[in-house]
Amino acid sequence: MAASTAMKGATSRSSRLLRWLRSPNQREEALTGWLFVLPAVIGFIIFVYLNFRGVELSFTNWSWISRKPPEPVGWANYQAILQPGSDFLKGLGRTLIYVLFVPVSITISFSIALLANQAVKGQTLFRVVCYLPAVTGAGVLVAVWTFLFSVDGPANGFLRSIGIANPPRWNTLTEWKQVAIMLLLAWGAAPGMIIALAGLQAIPKDYYDAAKVDGANAWQTLTRITLPLMTPTLFFQLVLGVIGAWQTFDIIYFWATPGTQNADVNLWTASVQIYQYAFAYNKPGMGAASAIVLGLVILVFTIINLATQRRWVNYDLS
Amino acid sequence: MAATASTQTRPYARSILGRNREIFKLVVVYGLMILLTIILAYPFYYLATASFKTTEELFRYPPTLIPEKWTLDNFRGAFEVVPLLRMALNTFVICLIAVTGSILSNSLAAFAIARLRFPLRTIIFGAMLTTLMIPGWISLVPAYMFWRDIGRFTTNLIGINIGVNSIGPLVIPSFWTSAFAVFLMRQYFLTIPKELEEAARIDGASFFRIYRSVFLPLSFPVLAVIGIGAFMASWNDVLGPLIYLSKPESQTIMVGLSYFNSQHMSVIYRGSRFAAAFVAAIPVLTLYFFANKYLIRGIVLGGLK
């Protein structure tokens, strides 16, 4: 009985489809549509294939010079990379610094957006300047930054001029390199103000007029109106920021380039370790396994973020 | 008498106070804006001027604002270490193909998804959006194997390598769309009134004709965003060229910059590293200078969903 209704549903649906395709106009529309999305579909199929292949490889001990097809080794790669003290786990731990820095970046970009939202002249130009750090690649920024923060660089010149006789040795100690990297990230947080500003400008003027009538001061207006209504934007930046921070690669690649005298293992993030396993150590299986673990970590953090949004994100406006 | 005096002075006093407060606020706002502008722009100014300074002047403190003695030695040094102009040209070729590919493929797919009715449309769009949630690192190794096999295949078949050690892996994916760009363009296409295409349809135009003659001319802002974004992403990409290209003369300029990373290189060629970074920054900075309006609008569009 159920089967026959299902059959009937299927036939009537397919016959409707057939009838629809028989009309020349709609047939043309459908064929054009399929033709136009064909590249996207091909890309999607390749994407799915590559990701399944990645999972498969993570269970093999294949190497780049091997002539044989990949041989399964079970969970060996996962055991190796998840062993306490493994390179990958250390890298994951180092990446956590950048994840924890995301709220700092968001605070910086939000503060700049508050400034850029003031009704004064020159804001268009200011916005253009604020986005500058996002325009050039990490290689350019690191080239400038490692000199500004070098033993004889301008930053130390300034520190000496204010009486610090022994300023930090920026390019030798990992801790000081880390500080310089964090300063670069804080500087590079400014472009986020574009999104924060869009959020600020979406808040209706009436709210502020009402607050003024009620005699609210600037601080009250900020904490009771602006911040609550900005939580969806801040949340959006948090989710995307955390996903991006777990994949930090470019800056570290340039600051502590593997295979050069500048290489500093103590700065390598999870993604640099994935790159190293995959291409430098000739352990593609371990690289694939690490990438999957990183993907799962990102998934867990995203789920945690989404789960907490009900507690603090206010969707009254939308 | 006292009462009238107070009613007369109070508004006056308030306006004085109010005006002072306004001026104070203006000074604070402009002060902070100027300070931030200096902080954000200084590294770029430093880069531009340091490229023309002598090594002696580079290490002087306080740093000179304008080079005392302009020199091109740094550029000469940079060209000695890496074939910089060749690399810039390679990167330009990659960028132009990637821009063409992403504008074409993304606008076609977005037009179909926004405007044409065909079976599986929503499923295809939904499937594309799921790709945004999976980090690219998982497909790093398989993608390399894939392109190695493709390269062998096309070399045997037609004698042209489009796989590893060619720009194929860096430009071909831009022809099979990016979910984010399709999403952005679809949002834009949805705002174009349906009456326009209905009128064109009645006049007998094909759907491709509607795409080309109605949608594309009306969509310049969003096409500009996708194009500029694709250019900057390709220009600044490190991981892709690092993996897929090996010879210095076929490398891109960003990987070329990493050749200055080794400690002794960056000390001896301090100034050259600046010169190379300056050459690598100029094209994207110039593009940004002319097109920032579209780019910023696009970020707002994408950020707000």
Coordinates of C-alpha atoms in Angstrom, one line a residue:
Chain A
M1 CA 0.0 0.0 0.0
A2 CA 2.7 2.4 1.1
A3 CA 4.9 1.2 -1.7
S4 CA 2.2 1.8 -4.3
T5 CA 1.6 5.4 -3.1
A6 CA 5.3 6.0 -3.1
M7 CA 5.4 4.6 -6.7
K8 CA 2.5 6.7 -7.7
G9 CA 4.2 9.8 -6.2
A10 CA 7.4 9.0 -8.0
T11 CA 5.7 8.4 -11.3
S12 CA 3.5 11.5 -11.1
R13 CA 6.6 13.5 -10.1
S14 CA 8.7 12.2 -13.0
S15 CA 5.8 12.5 -15.4
R16 CA 5.4 16.1 -14.3
L17 CA 9.1 16.6 -14.9
L18 CA 8.8 15.0 -18.3
R19 CA 5.9 17.2 -19.3
W20 CA 7.7 20.2 -18.0
L21 CA 10.8 19.4 -20.0
R22 CA 8.7 18.9 -23.1
S23 CA 7.7 22.5 -23.1
P24 CA 10.4 24.1 -25.3
N25 CA 10.8 27.3 -23.2
Q26 CA 11.3 25.4 -19.9
R27 CA 13.5 22.8 -21.5
E28 CA 15.7 25.6 -22.8
E29 CA 15.7 27.1 -19.3
A30 CA 16.6 23.8 -17.6
L31 CA 19.4 23.0 -20.1
T32 CA 20.9 26.5 -19.9
G33 CA 20.7 26.2 -16.1
W34 CA 22.5 22.9 -16.0
L35 CA 25.1 24.1 -18.5
F36 CA 25.8 27.2 -16.4
V37 CA 26.2 25.3 -13.1
L38 CA 28.2 22.5 -14.7
P39 CA 31.6 23.9 -13.8
A40 CA 30.4 24.3 -10.2
V41 CA 29.2 20.7 -10.2
I42 CA 32.5 19.5 -11.5
G43 CA 34.3 21.5 -8.9
F44 CA 32.1 20.1 -6.2
I45 CA 32.7 16.5 -7.3
I46 CA 36.4 17.0 -7.3
F47 CA 36.2 18.6 -3.9
V48 CA 34.3 15.6 -2.5
Y49 CA 36.7 13.2 -4.2
L50 CA 39.8 15.0 -2.8
N51 CA 38.4 15.0 0.8
F52 CA 37.5 11.3 0.7
R53 CA 40.9 10.6 -0.7
G54 CA 42.4 12.7 2.2
V55 CA 40.5 10.5 4.7
E56 CA 41.7 7.4 2.9
L57 CA 45.3 8.5 2.8
S58 CA 45.3 9.3 6.5
F59 CA 45.1 5.5 7.1
T60 CA 48.0 4.6 4.9
N61 CA 51.8 4.8 5.2
W62 CA 52.3 5.9 1.6
S63 CA 55.3 8.1 0.7
W64 CA 56.0 10.3 -2.3
I65 CA 58.7 8.0 -3.7
S66 CA 56.7 4.8 -3.2
R67 CA 55.9 3.1 -6.5
K68 CA 53.2 0.9 -4.9
P69 CA 49.7 2.1 -4.2
P70 CA 49.0 3.3 -0.6
E71 CA 48.9 0.4 1.9
P72 CA 46.5 0.7 4.9
V73 CA 48.1 0.9 8.3
G74 CA 45.0 1.4 10.4
W75 CA 45.1 4.1 13.1
A76 CA 49.0 4.2 13.1
N77 CA 49.2 7.8 11.8
Y78 CA 46.6 9.1 14.2
Q79 CA 48.4 7.3 17.1
A80 CA 51.7 8.9 16.0
I81 CA 50.4 12.4 15.7
L82 CA 48.2 12.2 18.9
Q83 CA 51.0 10.8 21.1
P84 CA 51.8 13.2 24.0
G85 CA 54.5 15.6 23.0
S86 CA 54.2 14.9 19.2
D87 CA 55.1 17.7 16.8
F88 CA 51.5 18.1 15.7
L89 CA 50.1 18.4 19.2
K90 CA 52.8 21.0 20.0
G91 CA 51.8 22.8 16.9
L92 CA 48.2 22.7 17.9
G93 CA 49.0 24.1 21.3
R94 CA 51.0 27.0 19.7
T95 CA 48.0 27.7 17.4
L96 CA 45.8 28.2 20.5
I97 CA 47.5 31.5 21.1
Y98 CA 46.1 32.8 17.9
V99 CA 42.7 31.5 18.6
L100 CA 42.7 33.1 22.1
F101 CA 43.8 36.3 20.4
V102 CA 40.6 36.5 18.3
P103 CA 38.5 38.3 21.0
V104 CA 41.4 40.9 21.3
S105 CA 41.3 41.4 17.5
I106 CA 37.6 41.9 17.6
T107 CA 37.8 44.4 20.4
I108 CA 40.4 46.4 18.5
S109 CA 38.3 46.4 15.3
F110 CA 35.2 47.2 17.2
S111 CA 36.9 50.2 18.9
I112 CA 38.2 51.5 15.6
A113 CA 34.7 51.1 14.2
L114 CA 33.2 53.2 17.0
L115 CA 35.7 55.9 16.1
A116 CA 34.9 55.6 12.4
N117 CA 31.2 56.0 13.1
Q118 CA 31.6 59.5 14.5
A119 CA 30.0 62.1 12.3
V120 CA 33.1 64.0 11.3
K121 CA 34.7 64.7 7.9
G122 CA 37.4 62.4 6.5
Q123 CA 35.8 59.1 7.5
T124 CA 35.9 57.7 3.9
L125 CA 39.7 58.2 3.8
F126 CA 40.1 56.8 7.3
R127 CA 38.2 53.6 6.3
V128 CA 40.5 53.2 3.3
V129 CA 43.5 53.5 5.6
C130 CA 42.1 51.0 8.1
Y131 CA 41.8 48.3 5.5
L132 CA 45.4 48.7 4.3
P133 CA 46.8 45.9 6.4
A134 CA 44.6 43.3 4.6
V135 CA 45.8 44.4 1.1
T136 CA 49.4 43.1 1.0
G137 CA 50.4 39.6 1.6
A138 CA 52.0 38.2 4.8
G139 CA 55.5 38.2 3.0
V140 CA 55.5 41.9 2.6
L141 CA 54.3 42.6 6.2
V142 CA 56.8 40.2 7.7
A143 CA 59.7 41.7 5.7
V144 CA 58.9 45.1 7.3
W145 CA 58.0 43.8 10.7
T146 CA 61.0 41.7 11.3
F147 CA 63.2 44.7 10.6
L148 CA 61.1 47.2 12.7
F149 CA 61.5 44.6 15.5
S150 CA 65.1 43.6 15.1
V151 CA 68.1 44.0 17.4
D152 CA 69.2 47.2 15.7
G153 CA 65.8 48.2 14.3
P154 CA 63.7 51.3 15.0
A155 CA 61.7 49.7 17.8
N156 CA 64.8 49.0 19.8
G157 CA 66.2 52.5 18.9
F158 CA 63.1 53.9 20.4
L159 CA 63.4 51.7 23.5
R160 CA 67.0 52.8 24.0
S161 CA 66.1 56.4 23.6
I162 CA 63.7 56.2 26.5
G163 CA 66.3 54.6 28.7
I164 CA 66.1 50.9 28.2
A165 CA 69.7 49.9 27.9
N166 CA 69.1 46.2 26.9
P167 CA 66.0 46.1 24.6
P168 CA 64.7 42.7 23.6
R169 CA 66.6 40.5 21.1
W170 CA 63.6 40.2 18.8
N171 CA 65.0 37.9 16.2
T172 CA 66.8 35.4 18.5
L173 CA 64.4 34.5 21.3
T174 CA 61.2 32.7 20.4
E175 CA 59.3 34.5 23.2
W176 CA 60.2 37.9 21.7
K177 CA 59.4 36.7 18.2
Q178 CA 56.0 35.7 19.5
V179 CA 55.5 39.2 21.0
A180 CA 56.4 40.8 17.7
I181 CA 54.0 38.5 15.9
M182 CA 51.2 39.4 18.3
L183 CA 51.9 43.1 17.7
L184 CA 51.6 42.4 13.9
L185 CA 48.3 40.7 14.5
A186 CA 47.0 43.5 16.7
W187 CA 48.0 46.0 13.9
G188 CA 46.4 43.7 11.3
A189 CA 43.1 43.6 13.3
A190 CA 42.1 47.0 11.9
P191 CA 40.5 45.8 8.7
G192 CA 37.9 44.0 10.7
M193 CA 36.4 47.4 11.5
I194 CA 34.8 47.4 8.0
I195 CA 32.4 44.7 9.1
A196 CA 32.0 46.1 12.6
L197 CA 31.1 49.5 11.1
A198 CA 28.5 48.0 8.8
G199 CA 27.0 46.5 12.0
L200 CA 27.0 49.8 13.8
Q201 CA 25.4 51.6 10.8
A202 CA 22.6 49.0 10.8
I203 CA 21.4 50.1 14.2
P204 CA 18.4 52.4 13.8
K205 CA 18.9 56.1 14.8
D206 CA 15.6 56.0 16.8
Y207 CA 17.3 53.9 19.5
Y208 CA 19.9 56.6 20.2
D209 CA 17.3 59.4 20.0
A210 CA 15.2 57.6 22.6
A211 CA 18.2 57.1 24.8
K212 CA 19.0 60.8 24.6
V213 CA 15.5 61.7 25.6
D214 CA 15.8 59.4 28.6
G215 CA 19.0 61.2 29.6
A216 CA 21.4 58.3 29.0
N217 CA 25.1 59.2 29.0
A218 CA 27.6 58.0 26.4
W219 CA 28.7 54.9 28.5
Q220 CA 25.1 53.8 29.1
T221 CA 24.3 54.2 25.4
L222 CA 27.3 52.1 24.5
T223 CA 26.7 49.3 27.0
R224 CA 22.9 49.2 26.8
I225 CA 22.2 49.9 23.2
T226 CA 25.2 49.6 20.9
L227 CA 26.8 46.5 22.4
P228 CA 23.7 44.3 22.7
L229 CA 22.6 45.2 19.2
M230 CA 26.2 44.6 17.9
T231 CA 26.3 41.0 19.3
P232 CA 25.3 39.3 16.0
T233 CA 28.1 41.1 14.2
L234 CA 30.6 40.3 17.0
F235 CA 29.4 36.7 16.9
F236 CA 29.9 36.5 13.2
Q237 CA 33.4 37.8 13.5
L238 CA 34.2 35.4 16.4
V239 CA 33.1 32.3 14.5
L240 CA 35.0 33.2 11.3
G241 CA 37.9 34.5 13.3
V242 CA 38.4 31.3 15.3
I243 CA 38.1 29.1 12.1
G244 CA 40.8 31.3 10.5
A245 CA 43.0 31.4 13.5
W246 CA 43.3 27.6 13.7
Q247 CA 44.6 27.7 10.2
T248 CA 47.3 30.4 10.7
F249 CA 50.0 29.7 8.2
D250 CA 51.3 32.5 6.0
I251 CA 52.8 34.8 8.8
I252 CA 54.5 31.9 10.5
Y253 CA 55.8 30.5 7.2
F254 CA 57.6 33.8 6.6
W255 CA 58.7 34.4 10.2
A256 CA 60.1 31.0 10.8
T257 CA 60.5 29.5 7.3
P258 CA 61.2 25.8 7.4
G259 CA 64.4 24.7 5.8
T260 CA 66.2 28.1 6.3
Q261 CA 68.4 29.4 9.1
N262 CA 65.4 31.4 10.2
A263 CA 63.4 28.2 10.9
D264 CA 62.1 28.2 14.4
V265 CA 60.3 25.0 15.3
N266 CA 58.9 26.6 18.5
L267 CA 56.8 28.9 16.3
W268 CA 55.3 26.4 13.9
T269 CA 51.6 26.2 14.1
A270 CA 49.4 23.1 13.4
S271 CA 49.1 24.0 9.7
V272 CA 52.9 24.5 9.3
Q273 CA 53.3 21.0 10.8
I274 CA 50.8 19.6 8.3
Y275 CA 52.8 21.1 5.5
Q276 CA 56.1 19.7 7.0
Y277 CA 54.7 16.2 7.4
A278 CA 53.2 16.2 3.9
F279 CA 56.1 17.6 1.9
A280 CA 59.3 17.9 4.0
Y281 CA 59.3 14.7 6.1
N282 CA 57.7 12.6 3.2
K283 CA 54.9 11.4 5.5
P284 CA 51.8 12.4 3.5
G285 CA 49.7 10.0 5.5
M286 CA 50.6 11.7 8.7
G287 CA 50.0 15.1 7.0
A288 CA 46.5 14.0 6.0
A289 CA 45.7 12.6 9.5
S290 CA 46.9 15.9 11.1
A291 CA 44.7 17.9 8.7
I292 CA 41.7 15.8 9.6
V293 CA 42.3 16.2 13.3
L294 CA 42.7 20.0 12.7
G295 CA 39.4 19.9 10.9
L296 CA 37.7 18.2 13.8
V297 CA 39.2 20.7 16.3
I298 CA 37.8 23.5 14.2
L299 CA 34.4 21.7 14.0
V300 CA 34.3 21.3 17.9
F301 CA 35.2 25.0 18.4
T302 CA 32.6 26.1 15.9
I303 CA 29.9 24.0 17.6
I304 CA 30.9 25.4 21.0
N305 CA 30.6 28.9 19.6
L306 CA 27.2 28.2 18.1
A307 CA 26.0 26.6 21.3
T308 CA 26.9 29.6 23.4
Q309 CA 25.3 32.1 21.1
R310 CA 21.9 31.8 22.7
R311 CA 23.5 33.2 26.0
W312 CA 24.8 36.4 24.6
V313 CA 23.8 37.1 21.0
N314 CA 20.8 39.3 20.7
Y315 CA 18.8 39.0 17.5
D316 CA 16.1 41.6 18.3
L317 CA 17.0 43.7 15.3
S318 CA 16.7 41.1 12.6
Chain B
M1 CA 15.6 90.4 38.6
A2 CA 17.7 87.5 39.7
A3 CA 15.2 85.1 38.1
T4 CA 15.5 86.8 34.8
A5 CA 19.2 86.9 35.0
S6 CA 19.4 83.2 35.6
T7 CA 16.9 82.4 32.8
Q8 CA 19.0 84.5 30.5
T9 CA 22.4 83.1 31.5
R10 CA 21.5 79.5 31.7
P11 CA 21.0 78.8 28.0
Y12 CA 24.0 80.9 27.3
A13 CA 26.1 79.0 29.7
R14 CA 24.8 75.7 28.3
S15 CA 25.7 76.6 24.8
I16 CA 29.2 77.6 25.9
L17 CA 29.6 74.4 27.8
G18 CA 28.0 72.5 24.9
R19 CA 30.3 74.1 22.4
N20 CA 33.4 73.4 24.5
R21 CA 32.3 69.8 24.8
E22 CA 31.8 69.6 21.0
I23 CA 35.2 71.0 20.4
F24 CA 36.8 68.7 23.0
K25 CA 35.1 65.7 21.3
L26 CA 36.2 66.8 17.9
V27 CA 39.8 67.1 19.1
V28 CA 39.7 63.7 20.7
V29 CA 38.1 62.0 17.6
Y30 CA 40.5 63.7 15.1
G31 CA 43.5 63.0 17.4
L32 CA 42.7 59.3 17.6
M33 CA 42.0 59.1 13.8
I34 CA 45.3 60.8 13.0
L35 CA 47.2 58.6 15.4
L36 CA 45.7 55.4 14.0
T37 CA 46.3 56.6 10.4
I38 CA 50.0 57.1 11.3
I39 CA 50.2 53.7 13.0
L40 CA 48.5 51.9 10.1
A41 CA 50.2 53.6 7.3
Y42 CA 53.7 54.0 8.7
P43 CA 54.9 50.4 7.9
F44 CA 54.0 51.0 4.3
Y45 CA 55.7 54.4 4.3
Y46 CA 58.7 52.8 5.9
L47 CA 58.8 50.1 3.3
A48 CA 58.7 52.5 0.4
T49 CA 61.4 54.8 1.8
A50 CA 63.7 52.0 3.2
S51 CA 63.9 50.5 -0.3
F52 CA 65.8 53.5 -1.5
K53 CA 68.1 54.0 1.6
T54 CA 71.7 53.0 1.9
T55 CA 72.5 50.2 4.4
E56 CA 74.2 52.7 6.7
E57 CA 71.1 54.9 6.7
L58 CA 68.8 52.0 7.2
F59 CA 70.4 51.3 10.7
R60 CA 70.4 54.9 11.8
Y61 CA 68.2 55.9 14.7
P62 CA 65.9 57.8 14.5
P63 CA 65.0 56.5 11.1
T64 CA 65.1 59.2 8.4
L65 CA 61.7 60.2 7.0
I66 CA 63.0 60.7 3.5
P67 CA 66.2 59.0 2.2
E68 CA 69.1 61.4 2.5
K69 CA 70.9 59.7 -0.4
W70 CA 68.6 57.9 -2.8
T71 CA 70.0 54.7 -4.1
L72 CA 68.9 51.8 -6.4
D73 CA 71.4 49.4 -4.9
N74 CA 68.7 47.6 -3.0
F75 CA 66.8 46.8 -6.1
R76 CA 70.0 45.7 -7.9
G77 CA 70.7 43.4 -4.9
A78 CA 67.1 42.1 -5.0
F79 CA 67.4 41.2 -8.7
E80 CA 70.6 39.4 -8.0
V81 CA 69.0 37.1 -5.4
V82 CA 65.9 36.3 -7.3
P83 CA 64.6 36.9 -10.9
L84 CA 62.2 39.4 -9.5
L85 CA 60.7 40.9 -12.7
R86 CA 60.2 37.4 -14.1
M87 CA 58.4 36.4 -10.9
A88 CA 56.2 39.5 -11.0
L89 CA 55.3 38.6 -14.6
N90 CA 54.5 35.0 -13.7
T91 CA 52.3 36.3 -10.9
F92 CA 50.5 38.7 -13.3
V93 CA 49.7 35.9 -15.7
I94 CA 48.4 33.7 -12.9
C95 CA 46.3 36.6 -11.5
L96 CA 44.8 37.5 -14.9
I97 CA 43.7 34.0 -15.7
A98 CA 42.4 33.5 -12.2
V99 CA 40.4 36.8 -12.4
T100 CA 38.9 35.8 -15.8
G101 CA 38.1 32.3 -14.6
S102 CA 36.4 33.4 -11.4
I103 CA 34.4 36.2 -13.0
L104 CA 33.1 33.9 -15.8
S105 CA 32.4 30.8 -13.8
N106 CA 30.9 32.4 -10.7
S107 CA 28.7 34.8 -12.6
L108 CA 27.3 32.0 -14.8
A109 CA 26.6 29.7 -11.9
A110 CA 25.1 32.6 -9.8
F111 CA 22.9 33.7 -12.7
A112 CA 21.6 30.1 -13.1
I113 CA 21.0 29.7 -9.4
A114 CA 19.4 33.1 -8.9
R115 CA 17.2 33.2 -12.0
L116 CA 16.7 30.0 -13.9
R117 CA 14.4 27.2 -12.8
F118 CA 15.8 23.7 -13.3
P119 CA 15.7 20.4 -11.4
L120 CA 18.2 20.0 -8.5
R121 CA 18.9 23.7 -8.4
T122 CA 18.6 24.1 -4.6
I123 CA 20.4 20.9 -3.9
I124 CA 23.3 22.0 -6.0
F125 CA 23.5 25.4 -4.3
G126 CA 23.3 23.8 -0.9
A127 CA 26.0 21.3 -1.7
M128 CA 28.3 24.1 -2.9
L129 CA 27.7 26.0 0.4
T130 CA 28.8 22.9 2.5
T131 CA 32.3 23.1 0.9
L132 CA 32.8 26.4 2.8
M133 CA 32.8 24.5 6.1
I134 CA 35.6 22.1 5.4
P135 CA 39.2 23.4 5.8
G136 CA 41.3 23.1 2.7
W137 CA 44.2 21.4 4.6
I138 CA 42.4 18.1 4.4
S139 CA 42.7 18.0 0.6
L140 CA 46.3 19.3 0.5
V141 CA 48.0 16.0 -0.1
P142 CA 45.3 14.4 -2.3
A143 CA 45.2 17.6 -4.4
Y144 CA 48.9 17.4 -5.1
M145 CA 48.5 13.7 -6.1
F146 CA 45.5 14.7 -8.3
W147 CA 47.5 17.4 -10.1
R148 CA 50.5 15.2 -10.5
D149 CA 48.3 12.5 -12.2
I150 CA 46.5 15.1 -14.3
G151 CA 49.9 16.5 -15.4
R152 CA 51.2 13.1 -16.4
F153 CA 47.9 12.4 -18.3
T154 CA 47.9 15.6 -20.3
T155 CA 51.7 15.4 -21.0
N156 CA 51.2 11.9 -22.5
L157 CA 48.1 12.9 -24.3
I158 CA 48.8 16.2 -25.9
G159 CA 52.4 17.0 -24.7
I160 CA 51.3 19.9 -22.5
N161 CA 51.6 19.7 -18.7
I162 CA 48.8 21.3 -16.9
G163 CA 49.5 19.6 -13.5
V164 CA 52.3 20.0 -11.0
N165 CA 55.1 22.3 -12.1
S166 CA 52.7 24.3 -14.2
I167 CA 50.3 27.1 -13.3
G168 CA 47.4 24.7 -14.0
P169 CA 46.7 23.9 -10.3
L170 CA 46.8 27.6 -9.4
V171 CA 44.4 28.9 -12.1
I172 CA 42.2 26.0 -13.2
P173 CA 40.2 25.8 -9.9
S174 CA 39.1 29.4 -10.5
F175 CA 37.1 28.1 -13.5
W176 CA 35.1 25.7 -11.3
T177 CA 33.7 28.4 -9.1
S178 CA 34.1 29.3 -5.4
A179 CA 31.0 28.9 -3.3
F180 CA 31.5 32.2 -1.5
A181 CA 31.7 34.2 -4.8
V182 CA 28.6 32.4 -6.2
F183 CA 26.8 33.2 -2.9
L184 CA 27.8 36.9 -3.1
M185 CA 26.8 37.2 -6.8
R186 CA 23.6 35.4 -6.3
Q187 CA 22.6 37.9 -3.6
Y188 CA 23.3 40.7 -6.0
F189 CA 21.5 39.1 -9.0
L190 CA 18.4 38.6 -6.8
T191 CA 18.0 42.4 -6.5
I192 CA 17.8 42.9 -10.3
P193 CA 14.1 43.4 -11.3
K194 CA 12.5 40.4 -13.0
E195 CA 10.6 42.6 -15.5
L196 CA 13.9 43.3 -17.3
E197 CA 14.5 39.7 -18.2
E198 CA 10.8 39.0 -18.9
A199 CA 10.9 41.9 -21.5
A200 CA 14.0 40.5 -23.1
R201 CA 12.5 37.0 -23.1
I202 CA 9.4 38.3 -24.9
D203 CA 11.7 39.9 -27.5
G204 CA 13.1 36.4 -28.1
A205 CA 16.4 36.7 -26.3
S206 CA 18.1 33.4 -25.2
F207 CA 19.0 33.0 -21.5
F208 CA 22.6 33.4 -22.3
R209 CA 21.7 36.7 -24.1
I210 CA 19.9 37.8 -21.0
Y211 CA 22.9 37.0 -18.8
R212 CA 25.3 38.8 -21.2
S213 CA 23.2 41.8 -22.2
V214 CA 21.0 42.4 -19.1
F215 CA 22.7 41.0 -16.0
L216 CA 26.4 41.5 -16.7
P217 CA 26.1 45.3 -17.6
L218 CA 24.0 45.9 -14.4
S219 CA 26.4 44.0 -12.1
F220 CA 29.6 45.9 -12.4
P221 CA 30.0 46.5 -8.7
V222 CA 29.8 42.8 -7.7
L223 CA 31.9 41.7 -10.7
A224 CA 34.5 44.2 -9.6
V225 CA 34.5 42.9 -6.0
I226 CA 34.9 39.3 -7.2
G227 CA 37.6 40.3 -9.7
I228 CA 39.6 42.4 -7.3
G229 CA 39.3 39.7 -4.6
A230 CA 40.5 37.0 -7.0
F231 CA 43.4 39.2 -8.1
M232 CA 44.5 39.9 -4.5
A233 CA 44.1 36.3 -3.4
S234 CA 46.2 35.0 -6.2
W235 CA 48.8 37.7 -5.9
N236 CA 49.2 37.1 -2.1
D237 CA 49.0 33.3 -2.2
V238 CA 52.0 31.5 -0.8
L239 CA 51.0 27.9 -0.2
G240 CA 49.7 27.2 -3.7
P241 CA 52.8 28.3 -5.7
L242 CA 55.1 26.9 -2.9
I243 CA 53.7 23.4 -3.5
Y244 CA 53.0 23.4 -7.2
L245 CA 55.9 25.4 -8.7
S246 CA 59.6 24.5 -8.1
K247 CA 61.9 26.4 -10.4
P248 CA 62.8 30.0 -9.3
E249 CA 62.2 31.4 -12.8
S250 CA 58.6 30.0 -12.8
Q251 CA 57.8 31.0 -9.2
T252 CA 55.5 33.8 -8.0
I253 CA 56.7 37.0 -6.3
M254 CA 55.4 36.1 -2.9
V255 CA 57.4 32.8 -2.8
G256 CA 60.3 34.9 -4.2
L257 CA 60.1 37.0 -1.1
S258 CA 60.5 34.0 1.1
Y259 CA 64.0 33.4 -0.5
F260 CA 65.0 36.4 1.5
N261 CA 63.9 34.7 4.7
S262 CA 67.0 32.9 5.7
Q263 CA 68.9 34.6 8.4
H264 CA 72.1 35.5 6.6
M265 CA 70.2 36.5 3.5
S266 CA 68.1 38.9 5.4
V267 CA 71.0 40.5 7.2
I268 CA 73.3 40.9 4.2
Y269 CA 70.4 41.8 1.9
R270 CA 68.5 43.9 4.4
G271 CA 67.8 46.6 2.0
S272 CA 67.2 44.2 -0.9
R273 CA 64.5 42.5 1.1
F274 CA 62.8 45.8 1.4
A275 CA 63.1 46.5 -2.3
A276 CA 61.7 43.1 -3.2
A277 CA 58.8 43.5 -0.7
F278 CA 58.2 47.0 -2.2
V279 CA 58.0 45.5 -5.7
A280 CA 55.7 42.8 -4.4
A281 CA 53.4 45.3 -2.7
I282 CA 53.1 47.9 -5.4
P283 CA 50.6 46.1 -7.7
V284 CA 48.1 45.3 -5.0
L285 CA 48.4 48.7 -3.3
T286 CA 47.8 50.4 -6.7
L287 CA 44.8 48.2 -7.4
Y288 CA 43.5 49.0 -3.9
F289 CA 44.1 52.7 -4.4
F290 CA 41.8 52.7 -7.4
A291 CA 39.2 50.2 -6.4
N292 CA 38.9 50.4 -2.6
K293 CA 35.3 51.7 -3.0
Y294 CA 34.1 48.5 -4.6
L295 CA 36.2 46.2 -2.4
I296 CA 35.0 47.7 0.9
R297 CA 31.4 47.6 -0.3
G298 CA 31.8 44.0 -1.2
I299 CA 33.2 43.1 2.2
V300 CA 30.2 44.8 3.8
L301 CA 27.9 42.8 1.5
G302 CA 29.6 39.5 2.3
G303 CA 30.0 40.3 6.0
L304 CA 26.4 41.1 6.6
K305 CA 25.1 38.1 4.5

